[in-house]
PDB file of C-alpha atoms in Angstrom:
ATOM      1  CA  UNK A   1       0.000   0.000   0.000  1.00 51.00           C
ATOM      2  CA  UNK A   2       1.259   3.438  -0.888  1.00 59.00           C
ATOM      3  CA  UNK A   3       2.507   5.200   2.042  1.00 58.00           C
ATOM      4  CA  UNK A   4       0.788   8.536   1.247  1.00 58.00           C
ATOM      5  CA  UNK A   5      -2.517   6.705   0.895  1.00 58.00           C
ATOM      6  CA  UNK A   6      -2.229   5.722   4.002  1.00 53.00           C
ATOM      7  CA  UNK A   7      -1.601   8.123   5.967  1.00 54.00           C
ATOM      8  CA  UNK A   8      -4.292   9.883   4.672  1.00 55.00           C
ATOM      9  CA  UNK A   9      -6.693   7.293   5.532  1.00 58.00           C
ATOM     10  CA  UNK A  10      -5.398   7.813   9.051  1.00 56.00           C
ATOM     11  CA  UNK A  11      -5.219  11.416   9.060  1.00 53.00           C
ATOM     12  CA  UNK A  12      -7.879  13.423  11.096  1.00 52.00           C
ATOM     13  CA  UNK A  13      -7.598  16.367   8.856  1.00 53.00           C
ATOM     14  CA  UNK A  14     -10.482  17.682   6.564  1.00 53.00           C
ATOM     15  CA  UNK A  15      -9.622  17.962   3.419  1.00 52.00           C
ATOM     16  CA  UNK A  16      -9.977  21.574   1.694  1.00 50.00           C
ATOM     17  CA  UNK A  17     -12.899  21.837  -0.945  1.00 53.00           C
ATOM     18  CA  UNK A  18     -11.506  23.525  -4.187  1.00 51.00           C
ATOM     19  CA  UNK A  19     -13.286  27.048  -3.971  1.00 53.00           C
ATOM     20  CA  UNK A  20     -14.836  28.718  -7.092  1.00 53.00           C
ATOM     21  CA  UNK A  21     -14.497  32.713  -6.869  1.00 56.00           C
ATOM     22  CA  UNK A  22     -17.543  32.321  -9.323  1.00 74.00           C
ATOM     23  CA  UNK A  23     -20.251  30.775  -7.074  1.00 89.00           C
ATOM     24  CA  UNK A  24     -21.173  30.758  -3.542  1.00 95.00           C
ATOM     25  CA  UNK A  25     -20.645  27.406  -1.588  1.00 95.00           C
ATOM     26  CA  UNK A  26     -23.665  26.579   0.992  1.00 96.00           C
ATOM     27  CA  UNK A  27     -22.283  25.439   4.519  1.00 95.00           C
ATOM     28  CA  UNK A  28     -23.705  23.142   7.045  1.00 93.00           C
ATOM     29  CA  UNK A  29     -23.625  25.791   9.943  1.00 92.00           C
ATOM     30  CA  UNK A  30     -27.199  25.603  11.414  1.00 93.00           C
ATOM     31  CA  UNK A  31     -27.647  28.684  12.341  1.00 95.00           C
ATOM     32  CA  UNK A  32     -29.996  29.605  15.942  1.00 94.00           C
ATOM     33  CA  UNK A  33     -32.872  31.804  15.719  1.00 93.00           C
ATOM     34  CA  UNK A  34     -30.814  34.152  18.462  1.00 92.00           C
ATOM     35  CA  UNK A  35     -27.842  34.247  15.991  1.00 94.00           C
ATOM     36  CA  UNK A  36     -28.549  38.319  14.867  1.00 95.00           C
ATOM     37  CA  UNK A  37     -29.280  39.293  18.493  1.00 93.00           C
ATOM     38  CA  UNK A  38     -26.354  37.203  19.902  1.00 93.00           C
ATOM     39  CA  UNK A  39     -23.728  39.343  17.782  1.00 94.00           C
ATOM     40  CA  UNK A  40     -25.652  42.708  17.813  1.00 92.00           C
ATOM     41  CA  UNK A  41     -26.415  42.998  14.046  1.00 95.00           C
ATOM     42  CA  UNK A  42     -28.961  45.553  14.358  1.00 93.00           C
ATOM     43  CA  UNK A  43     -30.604  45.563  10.409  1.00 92.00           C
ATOM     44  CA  UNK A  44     -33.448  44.121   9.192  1.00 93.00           C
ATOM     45  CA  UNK A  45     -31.678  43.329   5.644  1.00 95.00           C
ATOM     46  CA  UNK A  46     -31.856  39.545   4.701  1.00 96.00           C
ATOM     47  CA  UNK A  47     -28.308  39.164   3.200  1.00 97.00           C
ATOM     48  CA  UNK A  48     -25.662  39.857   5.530  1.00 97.00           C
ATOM     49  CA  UNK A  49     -21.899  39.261   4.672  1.00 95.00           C
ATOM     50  CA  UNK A  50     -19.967  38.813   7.796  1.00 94.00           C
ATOM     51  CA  UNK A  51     -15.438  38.500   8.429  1.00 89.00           C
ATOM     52  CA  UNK A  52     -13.728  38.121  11.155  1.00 86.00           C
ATOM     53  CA  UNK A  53     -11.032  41.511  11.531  1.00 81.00           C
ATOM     54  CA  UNK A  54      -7.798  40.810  13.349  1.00 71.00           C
ATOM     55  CA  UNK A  55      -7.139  44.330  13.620  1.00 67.00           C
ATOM     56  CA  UNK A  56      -9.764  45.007  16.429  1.00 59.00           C
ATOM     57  CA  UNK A  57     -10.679  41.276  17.229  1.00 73.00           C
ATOM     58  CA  UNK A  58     -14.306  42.053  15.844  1.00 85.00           C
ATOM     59  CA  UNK A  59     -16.875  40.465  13.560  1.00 91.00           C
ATOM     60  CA  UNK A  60     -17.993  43.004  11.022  1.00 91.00           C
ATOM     61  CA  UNK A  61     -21.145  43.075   9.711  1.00 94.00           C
ATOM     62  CA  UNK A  62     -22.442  44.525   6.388  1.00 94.00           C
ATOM     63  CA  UNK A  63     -25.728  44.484   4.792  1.00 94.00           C
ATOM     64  CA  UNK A  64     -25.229  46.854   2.294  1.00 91.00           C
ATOM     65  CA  UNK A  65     -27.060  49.879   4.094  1.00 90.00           C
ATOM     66  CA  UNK A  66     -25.175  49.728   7.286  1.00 91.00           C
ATOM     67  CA  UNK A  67     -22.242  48.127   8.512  1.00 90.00           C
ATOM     68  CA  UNK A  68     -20.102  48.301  11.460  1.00 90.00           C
ATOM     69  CA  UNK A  69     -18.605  45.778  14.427  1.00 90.00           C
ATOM     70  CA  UNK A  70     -20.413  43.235  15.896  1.00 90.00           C
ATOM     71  CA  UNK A  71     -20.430  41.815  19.585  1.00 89.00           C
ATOM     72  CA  UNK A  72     -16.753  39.981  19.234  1.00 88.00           C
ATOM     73  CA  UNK A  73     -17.983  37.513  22.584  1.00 90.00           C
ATOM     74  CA  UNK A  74     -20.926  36.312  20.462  1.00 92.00           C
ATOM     75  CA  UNK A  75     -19.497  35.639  17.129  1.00 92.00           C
ATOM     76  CA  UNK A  76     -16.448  34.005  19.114  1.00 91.00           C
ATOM     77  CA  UNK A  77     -18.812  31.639  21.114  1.00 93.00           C
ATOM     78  CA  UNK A  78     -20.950  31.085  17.820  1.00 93.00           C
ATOM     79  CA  UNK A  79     -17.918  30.168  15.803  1.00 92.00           C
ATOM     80  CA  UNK A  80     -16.111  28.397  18.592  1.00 91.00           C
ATOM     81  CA  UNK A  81     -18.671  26.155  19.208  1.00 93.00           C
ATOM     82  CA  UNK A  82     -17.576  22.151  18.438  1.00 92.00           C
ATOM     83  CA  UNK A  83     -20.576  21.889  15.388  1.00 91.00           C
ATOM     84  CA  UNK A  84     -19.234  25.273  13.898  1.00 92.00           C
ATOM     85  CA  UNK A  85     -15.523  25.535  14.495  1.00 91.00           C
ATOM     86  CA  UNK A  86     -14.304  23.019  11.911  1.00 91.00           C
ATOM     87  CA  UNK A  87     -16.105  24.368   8.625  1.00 91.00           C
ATOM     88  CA  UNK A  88     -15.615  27.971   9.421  1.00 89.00           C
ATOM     89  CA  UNK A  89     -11.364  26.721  10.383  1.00 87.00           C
ATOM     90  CA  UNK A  90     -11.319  25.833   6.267  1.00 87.00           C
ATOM     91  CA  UNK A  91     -12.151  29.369   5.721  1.00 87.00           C
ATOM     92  CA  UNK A  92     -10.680  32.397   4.495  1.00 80.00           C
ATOM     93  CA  UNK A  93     -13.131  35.250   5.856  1.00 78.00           C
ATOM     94  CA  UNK A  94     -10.317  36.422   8.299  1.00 67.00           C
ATOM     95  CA  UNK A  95      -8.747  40.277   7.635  1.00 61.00           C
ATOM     96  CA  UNK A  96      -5.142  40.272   9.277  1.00 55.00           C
ATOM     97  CA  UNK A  97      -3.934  43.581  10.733  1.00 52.00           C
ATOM     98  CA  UNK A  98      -2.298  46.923   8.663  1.00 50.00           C
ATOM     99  CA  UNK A  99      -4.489  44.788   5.551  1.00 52.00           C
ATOM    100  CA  UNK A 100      -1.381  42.949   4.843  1.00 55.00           C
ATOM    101  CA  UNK A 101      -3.806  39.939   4.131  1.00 61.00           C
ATOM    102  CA  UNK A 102      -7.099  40.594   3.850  1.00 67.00           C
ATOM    103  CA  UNK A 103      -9.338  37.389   3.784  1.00 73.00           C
ATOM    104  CA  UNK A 104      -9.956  36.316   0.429  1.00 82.00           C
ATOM    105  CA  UNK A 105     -13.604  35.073   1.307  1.00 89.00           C
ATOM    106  CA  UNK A 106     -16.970  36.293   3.551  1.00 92.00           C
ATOM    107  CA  UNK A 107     -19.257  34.619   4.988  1.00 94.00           C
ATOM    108  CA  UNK A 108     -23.172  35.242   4.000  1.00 96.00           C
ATOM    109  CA  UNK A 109     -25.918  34.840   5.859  1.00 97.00           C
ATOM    110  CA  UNK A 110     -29.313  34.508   4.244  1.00 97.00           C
ATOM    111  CA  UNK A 111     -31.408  35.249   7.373  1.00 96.00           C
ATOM    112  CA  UNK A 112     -35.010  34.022   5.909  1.00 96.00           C
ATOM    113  CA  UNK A 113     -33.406  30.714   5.083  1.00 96.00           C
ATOM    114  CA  UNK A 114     -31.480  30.427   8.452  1.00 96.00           C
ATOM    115  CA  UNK A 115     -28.214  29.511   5.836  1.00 96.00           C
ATOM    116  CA  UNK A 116     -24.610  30.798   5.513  1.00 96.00           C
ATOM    117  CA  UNK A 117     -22.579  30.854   2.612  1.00 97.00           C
ATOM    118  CA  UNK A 118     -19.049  31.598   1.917  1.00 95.00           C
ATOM    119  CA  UNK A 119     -17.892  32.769  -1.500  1.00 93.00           C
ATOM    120  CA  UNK A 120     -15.276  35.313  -2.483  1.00 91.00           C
ATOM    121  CA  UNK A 121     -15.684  38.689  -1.383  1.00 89.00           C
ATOM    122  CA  UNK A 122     -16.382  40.451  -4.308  1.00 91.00           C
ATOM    123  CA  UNK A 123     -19.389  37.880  -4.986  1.00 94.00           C
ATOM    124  CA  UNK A 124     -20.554  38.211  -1.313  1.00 93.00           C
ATOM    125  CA  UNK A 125     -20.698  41.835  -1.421  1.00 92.00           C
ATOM    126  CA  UNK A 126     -21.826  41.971  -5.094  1.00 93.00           C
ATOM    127  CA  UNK A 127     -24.947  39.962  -3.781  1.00 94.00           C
ATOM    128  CA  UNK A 128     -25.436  41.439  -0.834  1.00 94.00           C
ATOM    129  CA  UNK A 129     -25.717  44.371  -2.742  1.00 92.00           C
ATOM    130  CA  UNK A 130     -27.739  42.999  -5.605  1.00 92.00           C
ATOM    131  CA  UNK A 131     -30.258  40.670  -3.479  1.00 93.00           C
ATOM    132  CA  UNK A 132     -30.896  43.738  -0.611  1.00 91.00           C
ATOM    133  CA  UNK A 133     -31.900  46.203  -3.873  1.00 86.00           C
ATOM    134  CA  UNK A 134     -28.931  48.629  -2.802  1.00 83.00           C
ATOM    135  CA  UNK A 135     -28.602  51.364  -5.535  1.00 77.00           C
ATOM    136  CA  UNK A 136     -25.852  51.602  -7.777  1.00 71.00           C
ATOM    137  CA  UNK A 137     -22.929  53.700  -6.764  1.00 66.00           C
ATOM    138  CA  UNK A 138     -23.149  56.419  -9.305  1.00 63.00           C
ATOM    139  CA  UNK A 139     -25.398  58.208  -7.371  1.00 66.00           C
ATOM    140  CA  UNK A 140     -24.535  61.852  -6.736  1.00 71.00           C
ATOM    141  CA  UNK A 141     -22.911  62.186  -3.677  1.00 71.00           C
ATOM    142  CA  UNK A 142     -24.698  63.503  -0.578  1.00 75.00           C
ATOM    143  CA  UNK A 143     -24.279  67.058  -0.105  1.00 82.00           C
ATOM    144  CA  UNK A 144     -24.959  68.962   2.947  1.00 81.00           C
ATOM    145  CA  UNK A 145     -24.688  72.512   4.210  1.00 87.00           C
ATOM    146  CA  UNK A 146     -22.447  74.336   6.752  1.00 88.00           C
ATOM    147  CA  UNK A 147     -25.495  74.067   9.590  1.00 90.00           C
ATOM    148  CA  UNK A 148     -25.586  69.846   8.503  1.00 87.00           C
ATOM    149  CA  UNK A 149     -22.266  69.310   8.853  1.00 85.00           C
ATOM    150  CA  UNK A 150     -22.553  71.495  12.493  1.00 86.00           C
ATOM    151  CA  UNK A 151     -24.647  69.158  13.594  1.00 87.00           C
ATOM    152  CA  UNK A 152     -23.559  65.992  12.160  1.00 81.00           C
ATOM    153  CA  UNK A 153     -20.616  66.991  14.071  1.00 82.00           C
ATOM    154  CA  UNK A 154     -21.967  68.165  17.300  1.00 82.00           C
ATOM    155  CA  UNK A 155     -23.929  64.452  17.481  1.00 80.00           C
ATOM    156  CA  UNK A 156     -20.545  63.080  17.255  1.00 75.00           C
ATOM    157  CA  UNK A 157     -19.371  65.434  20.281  1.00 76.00           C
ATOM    158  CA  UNK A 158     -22.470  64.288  22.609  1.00 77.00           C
ATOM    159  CA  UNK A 159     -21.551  61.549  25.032  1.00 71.00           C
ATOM    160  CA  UNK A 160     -24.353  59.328  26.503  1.00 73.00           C
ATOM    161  CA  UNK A 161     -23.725  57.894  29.446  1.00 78.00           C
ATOM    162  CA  UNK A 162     -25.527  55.013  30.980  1.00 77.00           C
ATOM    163  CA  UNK A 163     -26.896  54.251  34.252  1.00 84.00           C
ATOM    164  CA  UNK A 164     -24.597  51.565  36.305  1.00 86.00           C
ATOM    165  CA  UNK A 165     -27.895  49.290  36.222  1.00 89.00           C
ATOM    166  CA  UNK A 166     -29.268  49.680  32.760  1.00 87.00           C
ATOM    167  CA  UNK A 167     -25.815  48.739  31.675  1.00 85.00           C
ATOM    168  CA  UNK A 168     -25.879  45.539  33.690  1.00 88.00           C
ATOM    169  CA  UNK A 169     -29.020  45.036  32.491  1.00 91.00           C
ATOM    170  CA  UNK A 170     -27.723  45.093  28.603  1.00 88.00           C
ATOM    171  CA  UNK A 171     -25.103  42.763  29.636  1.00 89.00           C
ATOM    172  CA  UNK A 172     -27.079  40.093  31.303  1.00 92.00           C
ATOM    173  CA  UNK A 173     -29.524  39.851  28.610  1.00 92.00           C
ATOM    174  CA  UNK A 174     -26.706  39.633  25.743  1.00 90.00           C
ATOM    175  CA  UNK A 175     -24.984  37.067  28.208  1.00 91.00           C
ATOM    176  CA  UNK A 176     -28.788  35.703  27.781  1.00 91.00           C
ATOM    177  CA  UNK A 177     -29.047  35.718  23.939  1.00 89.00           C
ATOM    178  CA  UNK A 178     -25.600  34.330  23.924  1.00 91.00           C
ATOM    179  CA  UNK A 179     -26.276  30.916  26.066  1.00 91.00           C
ATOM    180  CA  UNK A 180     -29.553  30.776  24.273  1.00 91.00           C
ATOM    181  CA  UNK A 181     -27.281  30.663  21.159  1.00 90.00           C
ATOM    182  CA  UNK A 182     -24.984  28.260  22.580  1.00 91.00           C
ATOM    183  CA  UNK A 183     -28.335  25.681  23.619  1.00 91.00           C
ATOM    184  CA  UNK A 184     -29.560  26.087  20.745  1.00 91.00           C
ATOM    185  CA  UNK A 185     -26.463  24.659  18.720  1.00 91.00           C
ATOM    186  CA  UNK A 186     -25.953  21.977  21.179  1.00 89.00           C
ATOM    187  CA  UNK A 187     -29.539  20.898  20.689  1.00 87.00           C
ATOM    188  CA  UNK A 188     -28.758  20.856  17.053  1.00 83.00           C
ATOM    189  CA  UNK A 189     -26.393  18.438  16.727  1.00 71.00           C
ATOM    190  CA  UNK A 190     -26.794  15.813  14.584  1.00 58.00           C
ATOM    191  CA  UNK A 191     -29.510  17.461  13.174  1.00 52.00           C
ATOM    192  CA  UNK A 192     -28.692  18.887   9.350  1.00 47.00           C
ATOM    193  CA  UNK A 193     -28.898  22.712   9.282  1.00 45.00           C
TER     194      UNK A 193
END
């Protein structure tokens, strides 16, 4: 028996499907009902491309309309977890800091089918775009006037501060969404997503 035949038949590794740039792959990540509150995407959009940024440890988010970081403890103990951690390890969705290597893939969740996706990231964001009806970019650009830009500014300048409780509150109800989260994929096992 060929020795390189063998030890892959002994090897615990998963081998690497060959990615098309061209299409998006479907991925058997079930993902929880909580998923959205768990990582504090806040839109209503149903394509959302998701990567992981090494710069700031954060999962960003972007639908398109919006985009920004999400809660890092919820995507870590979504994509941690012992049903998700070996597909999204074959990935690429992973921006390195100073964009010396910028993932080469994103993730996409389709949030009325409760499915990811991973594709390159010029086809994630090109259908994120396409499937959420964002306009083209050659729309003039927004302009505002001297009394705008005073206040866009002045919002920017207002700090909010919150009550000692209210912010506990937040907390224990994201620690809340989060083990909901994590039930909810242990429940799932076995089951296909």
């Amino acid at each position: 028996m060929d020795i390189e035949k063998l030890r892959m038949e002994r090897s615990k590794v998963i081998p690497f499907e060959r990615k098309a740039p061209d299409r998006l792959r479907p991925l058997n990540v079930p993902v929880p009902p909580t998923f959205e509150e768990a990582i504090c995407y806040p839109g209503d959009e149903r394509y959302v491309a998701l990567w992981w940024s090494r710069c700031g440890e954060d999962i960003i988010y972007d639908d398109g309309y919006r985009s920004g970081t999400g809660h890092s403890f919820g995507w870590m103990a979504f994509a941690r977890h012992r049903v998700v951690a070996p597909i999204l390890s074959r990935l690429d969705y992973l921006d390195y800091d100073r964009g010396d290597h910028p993932g080469t893939e994103r993730l996409l969740l389709d949030r009325y089918q409760r499915r990811f996706y991973a594709g390159g990231a010029n086809l994630v964001m090109d259908t994120v775009k396409r499937e959420n009806n964002i306009p083209a970019a050659d729309t003039p650009p927004l302009v505002l006037s001297k009394k705008q830009l005073d206040e866009l500014a002045a919002g920017f300048r207002k700090v909010t501060t919150l009550p000692a409780e209210e912010l506990d509150r937040r907390m224990q109800e994201l620690r809340c969404q989060i083990g909901e989260m994590l039930c909810w994929l242990d429940h799932s096992m076995g089951q296909p997503a």
